[in-house]
Amino acid sequence: MKVTVFGATGGIGNQVVRQALDRGLTVTAVVRDPVRLDVRHPALEVTTVATLDDADALGPVVRGSDAVLSGVGPRGRRDGPVASTATRAILRAMHTEGVHRLVTVSAAPVGPTPDGDSFLNRRIVLPVISALLRDLYADLRAMEHAMADSSAQWTVVRPPKLVNKTMTGRYRTAIDGNVARGYTISRADVAHAMLAAAGDPATIRRAIGIAY
């Protein structure tokens, strides 16, 4: 299986690259600064692109892939609509090249509040976070809408607060919803879930909430 990974120098994307290689996959890692990718492997090809909003430039890097996985997102609140802009270009490139499978990362506040969630989460934590990061979540909603409007076989993974811990492979998921009382998830386990979804037809055109 061959996969193309966007956002390969980010916390989740880097984990996707490493875990995909550990699974024996062939990986094309798409980066803007190759110095920031500290992974070397015979099955890894690193491709540098100047921008992620040019579908014509992205066509060659998705060509021949069985799946595209994207961890693209803003590094800060001032980065603008990074996820939606890049994903629209990725979708156009995939359509041109006849590549169908796409798995991306969104965020739990973009999804619905689950039944059984805590009062703290429903009334304080989520409203405050949603207000503070309004622009970021608007970008992610636009990304999800672009995917839903496309012909791609997409899956979106919605994690809560991300932490830097080792992969466990043990976490809760909720299809088309969020995990009740789910507060954190490691970037490594988000990558694990993304790779699992890429090979699972049951997750096509679905959103997956994930948390411990």
mmCIF file of N, CA, C and O in Angstrom, residues 4-5 7 14 24-26 28 45 56-57 62 66 80 83 100 105 136 147 152 168 179 181 183 189 202 204 209:
data_model
loop_
_atom_site.group_PDB
_atom_site.id
_atom_site.type_symbol
_atom_site.label_atom_id
_atom_site.label_comp_id
_atom_site.label_asym_id
_atom_site.label_seq_id
_atom_site.Cartn_x
_atom_site.Cartn_y
_atom_site.Cartn_z
ATOM 1 N N THR A 4 0.230 8.927 0.720
ATOM 2 C CA THR A 4 0.822 10.257 0.701
ATOM 3 C C THR A 4 0.396 10.975 1.971
ATOM 4 O O THR A 4 -0.786 10.965 2.321
ATOM 5 N N VAL A 5 1.349 11.585 2.649
ATOM 6 C CA VAL A 5 1.081 12.233 3.931
ATOM 7 C C VAL A 5 1.374 13.725 3.809
ATOM 8 O O VAL A 5 2.513 14.128 3.544
ATOM 9 N N GLY A 7 1.359 17.508 5.762
ATOM 10 C CA GLY A 7 1.598 17.925 7.142
ATOM 11 C C GLY A 7 2.556 16.991 7.843
ATOM 12 O O GLY A 7 2.467 16.786 9.059
ATOM 13 N N ASN A 14 3.857 13.616 11.440
ATOM 14 C CA ASN A 14 5.111 12.905 11.663
ATOM 15 C C ASN A 14 4.862 11.510 12.194
ATOM 16 O O ASN A 14 5.509 10.537 11.786
ATOM 17 N N GLY A 24 4.989 -1.237 7.125
ATOM 18 C CA GLY A 24 5.467 -1.750 5.857
ATOM 19 C C GLY A 24 4.900 -1.028 4.646
ATOM 20 O O GLY A 24 4.993 -1.543 3.519
ATOM 21 N N LEU A 25 4.306 0.159 4.843
ATOM 22 C CA LEU A 25 3.751 0.908 3.731
ATOM 23 C C LEU A 25 4.827 1.729 3.036
ATOM 24 O O LEU A 25 5.864 2.044 3.614
ATOM 25 N N THR A 26 4.573 2.070 1.796
ATOM 26 C CA THR A 26 5.407 3.007 1.065
ATOM 27 C C THR A 26 4.828 4.398 1.257
ATOM 28 O O THR A 26 3.629 4.603 1.077
ATOM 29 N N THR A 28 4.974 8.682 0.758
ATOM 30 C CA THR A 28 5.434 9.960 0.219
ATOM 31 C C THR A 28 5.064 11.032 1.233
ATOM 32 O O THR A 28 3.886 11.255 1.510
ATOM 33 N N GLU A 45 9.737 8.535 0.591
ATOM 34 C CA GLU A 45 10.119 9.572 -0.358
ATOM 35 C C GLU A 45 9.642 10.912 0.190
ATOM 36 O O GLU A 45 8.464 11.070 0.509
ATOM 37 N N ASP A 56 -2.377 21.836 -9.056
ATOM 38 C CA ASP A 56 -1.512 21.331 -10.124
ATOM 39 C C ASP A 56 -0.174 20.858 -9.574
ATOM 40 O O ASP A 56 0.371 19.842 -10.024
ATOM 41 N N ALA A 57 0.352 21.573 -8.585
ATOM 42 C CA ALA A 57 1.625 21.178 -7.979
ATOM 43 C C ALA A 57 1.477 19.939 -7.105
ATOM 44 O O ALA A 57 2.431 19.167 -6.941
ATOM 45 N N VAL A 62 0.371 13.012 -5.199
ATOM 46 C CA VAL A 62 -0.683 12.053 -4.837
ATOM 47 C C VAL A 62 -0.834 10.959 -5.888
ATOM 48 O O VAL A 62 -1.496 9.947 -5.634
ATOM 49 N N ASP A 66 -2.666 4.942 -2.788
ATOM 50 C CA ASP A 66 -3.891 4.243 -2.396
ATOM 51 C C ASP A 66 -4.699 5.076 -1.411
ATOM 52 O O ASP A 66 -5.926 4.918 -1.321
ATOM 53 N N GLY A 80 -4.384 31.763 9.590
ATOM 54 C CA GLY A 80 -5.459 31.841 8.608
ATOM 55 C C GLY A 80 -6.058 30.476 8.293
ATOM 56 O O GLY A 80 -5.759 29.474 8.959
ATOM 57 N N ALA A 83 -6.213 24.746 6.883
ATOM 58 C CA ALA A 83 -6.745 23.400 6.636
ATOM 59 C C ALA A 83 -7.707 23.370 5.463
ATOM 60 O O ALA A 83 -7.623 22.490 4.596
ATOM 61 N N HIS A 100 -8.840 8.320 -4.565
ATOM 62 C CA HIS A 100 -10.157 8.472 -3.935
ATOM 63 C C HIS A 100 -10.140 8.580 -2.412
ATOM 64 O O HIS A 100 -10.982 9.267 -1.838
ATOM 65 N N VAL A 105 -7.534 15.316 9.738
ATOM 66 C CA VAL A 105 -7.746 15.612 11.156
ATOM 67 C C VAL A 105 -8.547 16.892 11.294
ATOM 68 O O VAL A 105 -8.228 17.909 10.668
ATOM 69 N N LEU A 136 -10.145 29.158 14.059
ATOM 70 C CA LEU A 136 -9.581 27.839 13.777
ATOM 71 C C LEU A 136 -10.685 26.823 13.476
ATOM 72 O O LEU A 136 -10.599 26.059 12.510
ATOM 73 N N MET A 147 -14.921 18.543 1.958
ATOM 74 C CA MET A 147 -14.823 17.096 1.803
ATOM 75 C C MET A 147 -16.199 16.491 1.531
ATOM 76 O O MET A 147 -16.355 15.648 0.644
ATOM 77 N N ALA A 152 -14.803 12.392 -3.032
ATOM 78 C CA ALA A 152 -13.771 11.580 -2.385
ATOM 79 C C ALA A 152 -14.359 10.618 -1.359
ATOM 80 O O ALA A 152 -15.423 10.863 -0.779
ATOM 81 N N THR A 168 -0.704 3.986 22.210
ATOM 82 C CA THR A 168 -1.218 2.852 22.976
ATOM 83 C C THR A 168 -2.083 1.942 22.105
ATOM 84 O O THR A 168 -2.173 0.742 22.367
ATOM 85 N N VAL A 179 -16.722 11.506 21.695
ATOM 86 C CA VAL A 179 -16.655 10.585 22.821
ATOM 87 C C VAL A 179 -17.044 11.328 24.094
ATOM 88 O O VAL A 179 -16.456 12.365 24.422
ATOM 89 N N ARG A 181 -17.186 12.552 27.744
ATOM 90 C CA ARG A 181 -16.166 12.675 28.780
ATOM 91 C C ARG A 181 -14.779 12.279 28.266
ATOM 92 O O ARG A 181 -13.973 11.688 28.982
ATOM 93 N N TYR A 183 -11.383 13.778 27.115
ATOM 94 C CA TYR A 183 -10.714 15.070 27.280
ATOM 95 C C TYR A 183 -9.383 15.168 26.535
ATOM 96 O O TYR A 183 -8.980 16.275 26.170
ATOM 97 N N ASP A 189 -1.725 8.340 18.961
ATOM 98 C CA ASP A 189 -2.933 7.531 18.830
ATOM 99 C C ASP A 189 -3.886 8.090 17.774
ATOM 100 O O ASP A 189 -4.643 7.343 17.152
ATOM 101 N N ALA A 202 -15.768 0.895 6.325
ATOM 102 C CA ALA A 202 -16.901 1.314 7.147
ATOM 103 C C ALA A 202 -16.785 2.770 7.593
ATOM 104 O O ALA A 202 -17.777 3.360 8.038
ATOM 105 N N ILE A 204 -15.781 5.250 5.551
ATOM 106 C CA ILE A 204 -15.834 6.155 4.396
ATOM 107 C C ILE A 204 -17.008 7.126 4.528
ATOM 108 O O ILE A 204 -18.128 6.727 4.853
ATOM 109 N N GLY A 209 -15.161 10.548 16.198
ATOM 110 C CA GLY A 209 -14.670 11.139 17.435
ATOM 111 C C GLY A 209 -13.727 10.170 18.100
ATOM 112 O O GLY A 209 -13.921 8.947 18.054
#
